[in-house]
Amino acid sequence: MKNITVIGVGYVGLVTGTCFADMGNRVVCLDVNEERIAHLKQNIMPIYEPGLEEMVRRNVSASRLSFTTSYEEALNNPEAPAELVFVAVGTPEGVDGEADLRYVRAVAESVAEVVDHPIIIVNKSTVPVGTGDWVADVVMHRQANAMSFSVVSNPEFLREGSAISDFLNPDRIVLGSLDRSAAEAVAQLYFPLRAPIMITDLRTAEMIKYASNAFLATKISFINEIANICEALGADVKEVAVGMGYDKRIGRAFLDAGLGYGGSCFPKDVSALTHMANVQGKHPQMLQAVMQINDDQRRSVVSKARELAGGLIGKTVGILGLAFKPNTDDIRESPGIDLVHMFQEAGAVVKAYDPVAMLNAARVLKDVKLCEDSYDLAQGCDVVVLATEWNEFKNLDLDRVRREMRLPIFIDGRNLYDPALMYGAGFVYRGLGRGYGQVTANGPTNNHSARNGASQPVVNWNGRNAAVARK
Ligand code: UDX
Ligand code: UDX
């Protein structure tokens, strides 16, 4: 059992602290946001993360987990002086894509000024390569009392919406430090998880995080590039991804084409890595292309809508899904939020709905009708765009959606639906890379006989005859 302090109770810090407590450690979580700490003391969660509320409640009542805004209380409790201090404050994108480290600096300075005994400082936040050395300098120069300390990099690999499961079932633990014994002390915390533990140096550990996220983002932009080619050549990218995924060297994960990536990690991490490379005079062409393709995916959806609706000025567009992915309320860099702004700029009237993220969305959206559910959203729409693959969007009552809409244009930004099913329900359907050439309300014309106007049954991509498209 160790005495752990976690600084920053955001998406990463709160999950990290709670899981360490659940593993039997005594954890104090600190945040400068007083309202956030006050809510946590009443078991009100600042974020939506499946399973978190119950785990927090269980560990607070077992006196393994507590919350404070005081650095003195968080670090120097005489009965349980902090042994390891995890830094999990935000590292948002700054100027030119460079990671903004002001919050990491603030934490390092506060720790240096307050702590009255030796500690191990553990960087959990995603920080540019070399930050570990920099944190050590900041602490050294700011210390009120000359205390020995070590710095360890321990990057997080948590996906929002599955963060607890990802923490408790990691593919690997990465640790980096110039002090091997400090890294081994951190490693011990993770022994109960029985996952591979890798100990390397500080800069290599920091780079593993960026390279991992940049690779995952690259995989997404790769399949989106393939989707764009599929769209022109009449192949279905969903089937292509299945065929590719059987190859163990490729793997099926992160090959879902669609609106592209968002969130608080991929966009800022790819941007930060590109900045680091540029500062060193390297030319990260691939990373530049990954970001460009990702931006283009959102624009292509607006173009499709404009083409199908015969212009967007005065048209009503509904955005289904505002969180950047399902099972979270996080709207940071969310494609759904970006699309709201892009359609407004194009002159459309915009409606929006999300099962969970409406509170966060209401804080950033203006002149948008925020709806009660998918059908309220569909009412009067000329175009509906599915932006986030929430489970409740996967089996919509299509006849009801169609009846509510003014025009039947449905753009499936996450390729959830079978085009033939949508044609059969009377929609003018567009996915991203779903394998059709010229499309009419009667369904795809990649079936040659249909090209001459014969009303053939729509043959969908698995060779099954779908229902004959409604005239
Ligand atoms: C984390 C990591 O910090 C980031 O590097 C990684 O890429 C994504 O996950 P996240 O948990 O999403 O970021 O940060 P956020 O949700 O913004 O929470 C950060 C918390 O730190 C906030 O509650 C904020 O109030 C707190 N904070 C910030 C402090 O306690 N002290 C500060 O000085 C600044
Ligand atoms: C990511 C990394 O997965 C995690 O390891 C890291 O610690 C933090 O960043 P997160 O951003 O929470 O996690 O979600 P993730 O599930 O990775 O999705 C990121 C974005 O990519 C989302 O916008 C998602 O919609 C998109 N995505 C994901 C795709 O567009 N296609 C895919 O196949 C997978």
Short mmCIF file of N, CA and C and ligand atoms in Angstrom, two decimals, residues 7-14 30-34 36 46-47 71 87-92 102-107 110 124-127 156 160 209-210 213 264-266 268-269 330 332, ligand 1:
data_model
loop_
_atom_site.label_atom_id
_atom_site.label_comp_id
_atom_site.label_asym_id
_atom_site.label_seq_id
_atom_site.Cartn_x
_atom_site.Cartn_y
_atom_site.Cartn_z
N ILE A 7 -2.61 14.96 -8.94
CA ILE A 7 -2.92 16.39 -9.12
C ILE A 7 -3.58 16.58 -10.48
N GLY A 8 -4.83 17.05 -10.43
CA GLY A 8 -5.62 17.20 -11.65
C GLY A 8 -6.65 16.08 -11.72
N VAL A 9 -7.92 16.38 -11.40
CA VAL A 9 -8.94 15.33 -11.45
C VAL A 9 -9.82 15.52 -12.68
N GLY A 10 -9.17 15.38 -13.83
CA GLY A 10 -9.89 15.41 -15.12
C GLY A 10 -10.13 13.99 -15.58
N TYR A 11 -10.24 13.82 -16.89
CA TYR A 11 -10.56 12.50 -17.46
C TYR A 11 -9.49 11.49 -17.10
N VAL A 12 -8.25 11.94 -16.96
CA VAL A 12 -7.17 10.99 -16.67
C VAL A 12 -6.93 10.89 -15.17
N GLY A 13 -6.80 12.06 -14.50
CA GLY A 13 -6.43 12.05 -13.09
C GLY A 13 -7.44 11.37 -12.21
N LEU A 14 -8.72 11.59 -12.46
CA LEU A 14 -9.75 11.02 -11.58
C LEU A 14 -9.81 9.51 -11.73
N LEU A 30 -6.02 16.08 -5.79
CA LEU A 30 -6.06 17.53 -5.65
C LEU A 30 -6.45 18.17 -6.97
N ASP A 31 -7.23 19.26 -6.88
CA ASP A 31 -7.52 20.05 -8.07
C ASP A 31 -7.66 21.51 -7.65
N VAL A 32 -7.29 22.43 -8.54
CA VAL A 32 -7.41 23.86 -8.20
C VAL A 32 -8.85 24.33 -8.41
N ASN A 33 -9.65 23.50 -9.10
CA ASN A 33 -11.04 23.88 -9.36
C ASN A 33 -11.88 23.53 -8.14
N GLU A 34 -12.19 24.54 -7.34
CA GLU A 34 -12.85 24.29 -6.04
C GLU A 34 -14.23 23.66 -6.22
N ARG A 36 -15.19 21.69 -8.57
CA ARG A 36 -15.00 20.29 -8.95
C ARG A 36 -14.74 19.45 -7.70
N PRO A 46 -17.38 15.08 -12.09
CA PRO A 46 -17.20 16.20 -13.03
C PRO A 46 -17.20 15.76 -14.48
N ILE A 47 -17.12 14.42 -14.67
CA ILE A 47 -17.06 13.89 -16.04
C ILE A 47 -17.97 12.65 -16.11
N TYR A 71 -2.52 21.92 -1.32
CA TYR A 71 -1.28 21.19 -1.57
C TYR A 71 -0.67 20.68 -0.27
N VAL A 87 1.13 13.70 -11.78
CA VAL A 87 0.70 14.96 -12.42
C VAL A 87 -0.20 14.60 -13.60
N ALA A 88 -1.49 15.01 -13.49
CA ALA A 88 -2.46 14.67 -14.55
C ALA A 88 -3.26 15.89 -14.96
N VAL A 89 -2.57 17.02 -15.04
CA VAL A 89 -3.26 18.24 -15.47
C VAL A 89 -3.23 18.33 -16.99
N GLY A 90 -4.10 19.11 -17.56
CA GLY A 90 -4.23 19.22 -19.01
C GLY A 90 -2.98 19.80 -19.65
N THR A 91 -2.72 19.35 -20.87
CA THR A 91 -1.61 19.91 -21.66
C THR A 91 -2.20 20.31 -23.01
N PRO A 92 -3.05 21.34 -23.01
CA PRO A 92 -3.77 21.70 -24.24
C PRO A 92 -2.84 22.19 -25.34
N ARG A 102 1.78 25.29 -19.20
CA ARG A 102 1.68 26.23 -18.07
C ARG A 102 1.15 25.52 -16.82
N TYR A 103 0.20 24.57 -17.03
CA TYR A 103 -0.39 23.89 -15.88
C TYR A 103 0.61 22.92 -15.24
N VAL A 104 1.41 22.27 -16.08
CA VAL A 104 2.44 21.36 -15.54
C VAL A 104 3.45 22.18 -14.73
N ARG A 105 3.82 23.35 -15.26
CA ARG A 105 4.75 24.23 -14.52
C ARG A 105 4.14 24.64 -13.17
N ALA A 106 2.86 25.03 -13.19
CA ALA A 106 2.19 25.48 -11.95
C ALA A 106 2.22 24.38 -10.90
N VAL A 107 2.00 23.15 -11.35
CA VAL A 107 2.00 22.02 -10.41
C VAL A 107 3.41 21.76 -9.88
N SER A 110 4.24 24.40 -7.35
CA SER A 110 3.49 24.25 -6.08
C SER A 110 4.05 23.09 -5.26
N LYS A 124 1.95 11.82 -15.58
CA LYS A 124 0.92 11.00 -16.24
C LYS A 124 0.42 11.75 -17.48
N SER A 125 0.44 13.06 -17.43
CA SER A 125 -0.04 13.84 -18.56
C SER A 125 0.85 13.62 -19.77
N THR A 126 0.27 13.80 -20.94
CA THR A 126 1.05 13.69 -22.18
C THR A 126 1.85 14.97 -22.34
N VAL A 127 3.18 14.84 -22.27
CA VAL A 127 4.05 16.01 -22.30
C VAL A 127 5.12 15.86 -23.37
N GLU A 156 -0.24 7.85 -20.04
CA GLU A 156 -1.52 7.15 -19.94
C GLU A 156 -1.93 6.68 -21.33
N GLU A 160 -11.27 7.43 -23.44
CA GLU A 160 -12.46 7.90 -22.75
C GLU A 160 -13.63 6.98 -23.11
N LYS A 209 4.56 7.54 -25.99
CA LYS A 209 3.17 8.03 -25.92
C LYS A 209 2.79 8.75 -27.20
N TYR A 210 3.64 9.67 -27.61
CA TYR A 210 3.30 10.45 -28.82
C TYR A 210 3.27 9.55 -30.06
N ASN A 213 0.00 7.43 -30.08
CA ASN A 213 -1.19 8.18 -30.48
C ASN A 213 -1.12 8.61 -31.94
N SER A 264 -9.51 15.07 -26.84
CA SER A 264 -8.49 15.94 -26.23
C SER A 264 -7.09 15.39 -26.47
N CYS A 265 -6.99 14.28 -27.22
CA CYS A 265 -5.66 13.66 -27.36
C CYS A 265 -5.12 13.68 -28.77
N PHE A 266 -5.75 12.88 -29.67
CA PHE A 266 -5.18 12.75 -31.01
C PHE A 266 -4.90 14.09 -31.67
N LYS A 268 -4.35 17.12 -30.49
CA LYS A 268 -3.27 17.91 -29.90
C LYS A 268 -1.96 17.16 -29.91
N ASP A 269 -2.02 15.81 -29.80
CA ASP A 269 -0.77 15.04 -29.74
C ASP A 269 -0.10 14.97 -31.11
N ASP A 330 -17.45 14.27 -23.41
CA ASP A 330 -16.37 15.16 -23.85
C ASP A 330 -16.63 15.63 -25.28
N ARG A 332 -14.51 18.00 -26.70
CA ARG A 332 -13.30 18.67 -27.17
C ARG A 332 -12.91 18.16 -28.57
C1 UDX B 1 -5.25 14.50 -19.45
C2 UDX B 1 -3.77 14.76 -19.56
O1 UDX B 1 -3.44 15.81 -18.70
C3 UDX B 1 -3.44 15.13 -20.99
O2 UDX B 1 -2.05 15.34 -21.16
C4 UDX B 1 -3.81 13.98 -21.84
O3 UDX B 1 -3.40 14.18 -23.17
C5 UDX B 1 -5.32 13.82 -21.76
O4 UDX B 1 -5.70 13.56 -20.41
P1 UDX B 1 -7.42 15.61 -19.08
O5 UDX B 1 -7.56 14.67 -17.94
O6 UDX B 1 -8.36 15.47 -20.23
O7 UDX B 1 -5.96 15.63 -19.68
O8 UDX B 1 -7.40 17.07 -18.51
P2 UDX B 1 -8.66 17.86 -18.02
O9 UDX B 1 -9.88 17.04 -18.20
O10 UDX B 1 -8.52 19.18 -18.65
O11 UDX B 1 -8.39 17.94 -16.44
C6 UDX B 1 -7.26 18.57 -15.97
C7 UDX B 1 -7.57 18.95 -14.52
O12 UDX B 1 -6.42 19.54 -13.95
C8 UDX B 1 -8.71 19.97 -14.42
O13 UDX B 1 -9.67 19.49 -13.50
C9 UDX B 1 -8.01 21.22 -13.88
O14 UDX B 1 -8.85 21.98 -13.01
C10 UDX B 1 -6.83 20.63 -13.14
N1 UDX B 1 -5.72 21.53 -12.95
C11 UDX B 1 -5.27 22.30 -13.98
C12 UDX B 1 -5.12 21.61 -11.67
O15 UDX B 1 -5.53 20.93 -10.76
N2 UDX B 1 -4.07 22.44 -11.50
C13 UDX B 1 -3.61 23.24 -12.49
O16 UDX B 1 -2.67 23.99 -12.28
C14 UDX B 1 -4.24 23.17 -13.78
#
